Tab-separated table of C-alpha atoms in Angstrom:
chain	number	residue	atom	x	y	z
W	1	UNK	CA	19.615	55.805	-39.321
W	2	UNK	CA	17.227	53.975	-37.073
W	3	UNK	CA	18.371	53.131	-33.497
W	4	UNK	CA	22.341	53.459	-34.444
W	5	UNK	CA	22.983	57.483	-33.466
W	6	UNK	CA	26.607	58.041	-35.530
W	7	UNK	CA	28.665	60.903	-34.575
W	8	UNK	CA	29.548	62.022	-38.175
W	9	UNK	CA	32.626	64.467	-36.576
W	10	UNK	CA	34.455	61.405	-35.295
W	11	UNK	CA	33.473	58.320	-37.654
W	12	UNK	CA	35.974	57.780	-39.804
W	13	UNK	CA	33.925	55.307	-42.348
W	14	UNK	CA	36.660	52.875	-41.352
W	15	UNK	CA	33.240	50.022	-41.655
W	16	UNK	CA	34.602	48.484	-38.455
W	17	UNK	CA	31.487	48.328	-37.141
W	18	UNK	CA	29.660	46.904	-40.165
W	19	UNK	CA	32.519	44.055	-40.431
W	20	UNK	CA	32.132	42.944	-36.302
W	21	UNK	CA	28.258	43.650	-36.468
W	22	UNK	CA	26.714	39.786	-35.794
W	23	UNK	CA	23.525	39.713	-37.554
W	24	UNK	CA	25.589	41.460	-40.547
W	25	UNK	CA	22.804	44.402	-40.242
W	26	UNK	CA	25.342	47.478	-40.573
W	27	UNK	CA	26.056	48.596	-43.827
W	28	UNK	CA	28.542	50.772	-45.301
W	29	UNK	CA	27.338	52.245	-49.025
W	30	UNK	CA	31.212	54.292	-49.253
W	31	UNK	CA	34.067	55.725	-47.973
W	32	UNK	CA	31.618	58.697	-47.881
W	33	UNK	CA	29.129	57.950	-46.102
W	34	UNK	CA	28.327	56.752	-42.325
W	35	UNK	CA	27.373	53.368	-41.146
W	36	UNK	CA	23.261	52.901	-41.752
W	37	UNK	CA	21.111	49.791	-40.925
W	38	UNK	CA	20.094	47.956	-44.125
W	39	UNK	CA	16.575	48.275	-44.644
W	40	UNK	CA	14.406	46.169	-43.202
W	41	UNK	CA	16.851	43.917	-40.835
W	42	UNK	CA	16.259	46.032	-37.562
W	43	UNK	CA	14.686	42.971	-35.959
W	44	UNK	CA	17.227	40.878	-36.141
W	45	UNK	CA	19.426	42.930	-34.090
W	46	UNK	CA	21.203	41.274	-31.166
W	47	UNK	CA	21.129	44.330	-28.877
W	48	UNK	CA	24.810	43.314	-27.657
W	49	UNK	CA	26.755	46.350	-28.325
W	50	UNK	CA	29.643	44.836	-29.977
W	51	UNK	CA	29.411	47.671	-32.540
W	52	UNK	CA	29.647	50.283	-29.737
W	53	UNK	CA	32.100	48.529	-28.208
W	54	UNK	CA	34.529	47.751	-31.929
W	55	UNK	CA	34.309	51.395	-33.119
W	56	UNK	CA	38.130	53.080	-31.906
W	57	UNK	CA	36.687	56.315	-32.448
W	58	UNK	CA	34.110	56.714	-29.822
W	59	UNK	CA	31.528	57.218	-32.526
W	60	UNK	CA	28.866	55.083	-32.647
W	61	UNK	CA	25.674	54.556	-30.386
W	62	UNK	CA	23.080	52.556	-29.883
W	63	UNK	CA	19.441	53.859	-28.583
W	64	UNK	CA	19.410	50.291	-26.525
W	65	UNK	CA	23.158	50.449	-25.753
W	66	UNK	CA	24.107	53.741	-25.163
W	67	UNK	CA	27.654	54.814	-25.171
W	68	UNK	CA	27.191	56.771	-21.967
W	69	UNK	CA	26.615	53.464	-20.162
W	70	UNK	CA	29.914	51.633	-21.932
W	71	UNK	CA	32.640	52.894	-20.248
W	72	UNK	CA	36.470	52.581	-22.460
W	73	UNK	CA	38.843	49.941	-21.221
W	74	UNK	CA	41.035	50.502	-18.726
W	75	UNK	CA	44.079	49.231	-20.516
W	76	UNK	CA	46.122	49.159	-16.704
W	77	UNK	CA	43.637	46.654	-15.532
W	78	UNK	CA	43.900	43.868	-18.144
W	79	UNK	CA	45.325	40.495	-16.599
W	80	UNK	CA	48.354	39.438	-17.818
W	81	UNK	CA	48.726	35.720	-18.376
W	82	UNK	CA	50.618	35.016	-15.246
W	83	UNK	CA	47.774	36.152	-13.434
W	84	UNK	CA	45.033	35.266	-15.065
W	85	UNK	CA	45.892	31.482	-14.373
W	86	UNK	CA	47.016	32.176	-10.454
W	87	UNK	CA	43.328	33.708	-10.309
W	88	UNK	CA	42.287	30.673	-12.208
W	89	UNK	CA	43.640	28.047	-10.426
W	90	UNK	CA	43.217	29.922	-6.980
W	91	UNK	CA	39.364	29.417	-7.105
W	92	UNK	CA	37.899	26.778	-4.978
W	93	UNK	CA	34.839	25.491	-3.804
W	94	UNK	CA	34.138	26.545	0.211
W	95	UNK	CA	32.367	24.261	2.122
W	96	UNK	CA	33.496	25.951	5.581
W	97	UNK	CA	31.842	29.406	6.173
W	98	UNK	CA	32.273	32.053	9.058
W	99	UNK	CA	28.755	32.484	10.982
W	100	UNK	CA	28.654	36.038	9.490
W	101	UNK	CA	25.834	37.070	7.009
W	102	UNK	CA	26.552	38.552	3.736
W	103	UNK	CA	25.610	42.145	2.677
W	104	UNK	CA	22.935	42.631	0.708
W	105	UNK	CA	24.783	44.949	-1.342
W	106	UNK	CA	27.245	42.641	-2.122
W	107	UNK	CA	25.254	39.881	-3.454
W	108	UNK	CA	23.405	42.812	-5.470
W	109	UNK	CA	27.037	43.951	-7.097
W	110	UNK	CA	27.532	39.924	-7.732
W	111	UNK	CA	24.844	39.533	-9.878
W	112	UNK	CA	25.207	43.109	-11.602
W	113	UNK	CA	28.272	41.699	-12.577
W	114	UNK	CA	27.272	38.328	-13.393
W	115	UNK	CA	24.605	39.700	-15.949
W	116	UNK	CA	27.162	40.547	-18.267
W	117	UNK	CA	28.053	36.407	-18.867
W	118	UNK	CA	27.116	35.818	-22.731
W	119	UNK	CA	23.678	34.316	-23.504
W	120	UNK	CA	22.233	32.842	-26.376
W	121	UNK	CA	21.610	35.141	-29.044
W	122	UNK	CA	22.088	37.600	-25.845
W	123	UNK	CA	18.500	36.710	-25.085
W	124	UNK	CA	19.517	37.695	-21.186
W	125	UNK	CA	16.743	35.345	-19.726
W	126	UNK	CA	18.723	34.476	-16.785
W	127	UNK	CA	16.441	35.606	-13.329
W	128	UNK	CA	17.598	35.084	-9.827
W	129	UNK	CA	16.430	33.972	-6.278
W	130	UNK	CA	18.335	34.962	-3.456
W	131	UNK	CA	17.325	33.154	0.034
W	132	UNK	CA	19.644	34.396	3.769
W	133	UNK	CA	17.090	33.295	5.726
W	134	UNK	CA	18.228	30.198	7.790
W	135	UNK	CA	15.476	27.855	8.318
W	136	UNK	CA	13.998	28.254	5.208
W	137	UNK	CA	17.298	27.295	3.975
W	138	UNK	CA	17.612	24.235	7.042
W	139	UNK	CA	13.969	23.286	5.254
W	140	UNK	CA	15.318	23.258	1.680
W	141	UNK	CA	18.292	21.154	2.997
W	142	UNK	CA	15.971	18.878	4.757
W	143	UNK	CA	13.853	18.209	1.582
W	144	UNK	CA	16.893	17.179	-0.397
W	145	UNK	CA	18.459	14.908	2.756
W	146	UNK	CA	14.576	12.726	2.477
W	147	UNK	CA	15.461	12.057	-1.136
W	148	UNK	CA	19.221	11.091	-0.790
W	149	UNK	CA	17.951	8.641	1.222
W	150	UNK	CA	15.131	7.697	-1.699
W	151	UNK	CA	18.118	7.133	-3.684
W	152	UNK	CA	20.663	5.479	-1.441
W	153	UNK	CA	17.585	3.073	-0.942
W	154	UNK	CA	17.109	2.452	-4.148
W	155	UNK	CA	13.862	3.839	-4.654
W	156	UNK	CA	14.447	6.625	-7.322
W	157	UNK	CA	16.742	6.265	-11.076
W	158	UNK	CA	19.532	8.099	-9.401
W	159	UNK	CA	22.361	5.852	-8.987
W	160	UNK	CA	23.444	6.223	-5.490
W	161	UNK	CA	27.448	7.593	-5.178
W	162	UNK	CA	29.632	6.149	-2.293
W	163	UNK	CA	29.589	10.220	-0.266
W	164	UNK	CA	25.741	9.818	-0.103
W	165	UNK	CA	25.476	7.578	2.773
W	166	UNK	CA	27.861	9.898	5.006
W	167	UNK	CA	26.236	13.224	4.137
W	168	UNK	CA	22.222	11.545	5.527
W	169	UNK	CA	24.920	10.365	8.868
W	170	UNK	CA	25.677	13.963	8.813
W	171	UNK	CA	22.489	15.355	8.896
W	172	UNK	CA	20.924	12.970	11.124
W	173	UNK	CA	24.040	13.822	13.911
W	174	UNK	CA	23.046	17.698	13.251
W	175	UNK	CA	25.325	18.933	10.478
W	176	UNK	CA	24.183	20.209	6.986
W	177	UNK	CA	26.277	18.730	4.490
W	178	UNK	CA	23.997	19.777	1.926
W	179	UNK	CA	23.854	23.820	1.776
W	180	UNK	CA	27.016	23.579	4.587
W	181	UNK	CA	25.788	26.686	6.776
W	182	UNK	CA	26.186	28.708	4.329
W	183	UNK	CA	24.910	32.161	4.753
W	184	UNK	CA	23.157	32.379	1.298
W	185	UNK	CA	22.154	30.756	-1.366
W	186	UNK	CA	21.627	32.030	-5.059
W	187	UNK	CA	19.930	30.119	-7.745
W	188	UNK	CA	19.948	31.018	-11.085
W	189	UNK	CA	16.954	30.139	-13.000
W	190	UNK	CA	15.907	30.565	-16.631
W	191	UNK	CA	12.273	29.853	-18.376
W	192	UNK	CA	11.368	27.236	-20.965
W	193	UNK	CA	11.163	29.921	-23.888
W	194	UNK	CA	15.434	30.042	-23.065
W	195	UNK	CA	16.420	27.377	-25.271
W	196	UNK	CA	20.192	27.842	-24.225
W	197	UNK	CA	18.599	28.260	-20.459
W	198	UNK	CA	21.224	25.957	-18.720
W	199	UNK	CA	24.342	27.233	-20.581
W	200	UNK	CA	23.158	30.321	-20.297
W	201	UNK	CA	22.668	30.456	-15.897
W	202	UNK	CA	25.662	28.284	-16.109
W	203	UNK	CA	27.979	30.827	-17.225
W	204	UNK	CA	26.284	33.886	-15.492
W	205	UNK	CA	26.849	31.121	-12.408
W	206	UNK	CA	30.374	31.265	-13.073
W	207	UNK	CA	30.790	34.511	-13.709
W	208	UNK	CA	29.353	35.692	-9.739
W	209	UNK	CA	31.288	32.154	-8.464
W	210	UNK	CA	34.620	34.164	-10.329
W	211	UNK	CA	33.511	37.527	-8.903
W	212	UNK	CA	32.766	36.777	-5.518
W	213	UNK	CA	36.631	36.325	-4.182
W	214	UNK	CA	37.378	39.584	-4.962
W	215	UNK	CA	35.297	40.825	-2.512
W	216	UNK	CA	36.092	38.248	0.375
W	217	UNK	CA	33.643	35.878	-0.456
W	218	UNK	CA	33.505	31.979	-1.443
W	219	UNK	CA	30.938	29.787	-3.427
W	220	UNK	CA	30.252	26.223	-3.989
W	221	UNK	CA	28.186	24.475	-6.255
W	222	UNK	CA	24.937	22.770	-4.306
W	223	UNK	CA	24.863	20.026	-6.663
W	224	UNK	CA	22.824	17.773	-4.368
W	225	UNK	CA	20.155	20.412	-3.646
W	226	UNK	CA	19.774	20.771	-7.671
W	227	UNK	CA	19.709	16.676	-7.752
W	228	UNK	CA	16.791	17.173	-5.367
W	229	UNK	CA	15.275	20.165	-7.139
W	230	UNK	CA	15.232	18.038	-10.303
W	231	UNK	CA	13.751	15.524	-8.557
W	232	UNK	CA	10.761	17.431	-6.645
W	233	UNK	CA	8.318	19.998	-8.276
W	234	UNK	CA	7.006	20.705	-4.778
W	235	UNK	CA	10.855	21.596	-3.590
W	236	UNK	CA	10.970	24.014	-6.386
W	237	UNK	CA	7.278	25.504	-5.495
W	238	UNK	CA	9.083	25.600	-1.957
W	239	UNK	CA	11.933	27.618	-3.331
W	240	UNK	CA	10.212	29.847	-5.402
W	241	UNK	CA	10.713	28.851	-8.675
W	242	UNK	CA	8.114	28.615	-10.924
W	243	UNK	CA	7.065	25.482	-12.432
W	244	UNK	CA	7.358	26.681	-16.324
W	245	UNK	CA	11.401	27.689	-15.584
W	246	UNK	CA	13.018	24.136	-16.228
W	247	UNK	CA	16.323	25.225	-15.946
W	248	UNK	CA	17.594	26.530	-12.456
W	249	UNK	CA	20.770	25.930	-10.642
W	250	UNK	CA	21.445	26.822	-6.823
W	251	UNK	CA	25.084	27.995	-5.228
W	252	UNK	CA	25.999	28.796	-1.603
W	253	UNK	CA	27.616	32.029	-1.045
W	254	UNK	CA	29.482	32.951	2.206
W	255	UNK	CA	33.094	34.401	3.816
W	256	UNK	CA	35.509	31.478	3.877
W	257	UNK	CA	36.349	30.818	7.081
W	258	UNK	CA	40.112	29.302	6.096
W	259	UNK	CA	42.624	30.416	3.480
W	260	UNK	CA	43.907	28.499	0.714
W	261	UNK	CA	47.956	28.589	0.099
W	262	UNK	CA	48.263	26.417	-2.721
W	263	UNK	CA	47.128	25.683	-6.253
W	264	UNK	CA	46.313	21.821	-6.401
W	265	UNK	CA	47.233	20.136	-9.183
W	266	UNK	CA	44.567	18.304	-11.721
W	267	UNK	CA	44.926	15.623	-13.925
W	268	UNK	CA	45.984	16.423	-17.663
W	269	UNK	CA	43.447	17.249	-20.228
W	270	UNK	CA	42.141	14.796	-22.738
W	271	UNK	CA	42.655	16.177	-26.204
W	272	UNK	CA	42.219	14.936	-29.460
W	273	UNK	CA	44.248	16.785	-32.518
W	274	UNK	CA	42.855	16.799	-36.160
């Protein structure tokens, strides 16, 4: 039976499990008989539980997904649509903090949660850095103000964008309009063997940026410290990220320190119908 452990009191050899399996691995010889592994194909298992999760009868485990540690759906907690696009539409980007750090243990419980984000071929390659210290965050910020002005001068392939000028004014009249005084900054960071590395961190991004309102907190993007990162091996040395993980992305993390009271509108989508 290899690594599938079947609980032959409650299967029902319905071959649910054999029919969502991925990798089409699990086999089902009869109405008879429980779900086995087809010989030789236990490599190619994903490892992603979906047949743990499929089976209605609570009887299927997996030695590297146990059914102890996949708890049933809580049928009283699933959105309804209605909500599920107020949430949606509530989430913006904070670029105004409170001066008040954020708990350790929260950031911890973000990225416990933002592990579960799909990855290719549920590789899970995604690693994280986590930085509350303030001046090595002024530094990092610093670092990516020198080469906005590389590019506003002309000096790099970047083409300079019309904000650029005003966020070096910023910083040069004492305001960081790069990382915003925020409290803490994630980055998300995946190595070369990752071949779906930047989908992959993007999504377990957006999971944490989704998760982190429901416990108080805000994120934004810090799209012009990746620009920089991109730019600089020595600024990613500097952050801690090393040199054979080309795909990294960072986001600031903080307590708002206003409330939004509207959804704002965006423009239509572009579709095209076959």
């Amino acid at each position: 039976m290899g690594f599938l452990q079947i609980d032959e009191s409650k299967c029902k050899r319905d071959g649910i499990c054999a029919s969502e399996c991925p990798t089409a691995i699990i086999h089902l010889k009869d109405n008879a008989s429980v779900p086995v592994i087809k010989t030789g194909r236990e490599e190619a298992c994903l490892i992603c539980g979906h047949c743990v999760a499929v089976c209605p009868h609570g009887a299927l485990s997996h030695t590297r997904v146990p059914i102890e540690a996949c708890p049933p759906v809580e049928e009283n907690l699933t959105l309804n649509e209605k909500q599920a696009v107020q949430y949606l539409r509530s989430r913006r980007s904070i670029r105004v903090y409170k001066d008040k750090a954020v708990e350790k243990e929260k950031i911890q419980k973000l990225i416990e949660i933002a592990r579960y984000a799909p990855t290719g071929s549920n590789s899970q390659l995604v690693e994280w850095r986590v930085l509350k210290d303030k001046n090595q965050m002024h530094e990092l910020s610093d670092t990516a103000v020198k080469w906005l002005r590389d590019v506003v001068a002309g000096k790099t392939k970047r083409i300079p964008l019309p904000y650029m000028p005003g966020i070096i004014a910023a910083w040069d009249a004492g305001y960081d309009a790069i990382l915003r005084n925020a409290p803490a900054l994630v980055v998300a960071y995946s190595p070369k063997e990752a071949s779906n590395g930047m989908v992959d961190l993007t999504l377990s991004l957006s999971y944490l940026d989704l998760a982190a309102p429901t416990m108080g907190l805000g994120t934004c993007w810090a799209g012009l410290l990746q620009g920089a990162l991109l730019a600089s091996q020595d600024l990613k040395q500097k952050l801690g990220l090393p040199a054979e993980y080309p795909y990294h992305f960072p986001m600031m993390l903080g307590y708002p320190k206003f409330k939004y009271h509207r959804l704002p509108e965006r423009k239509p989508p572009s579709i095209k119908w076959d």
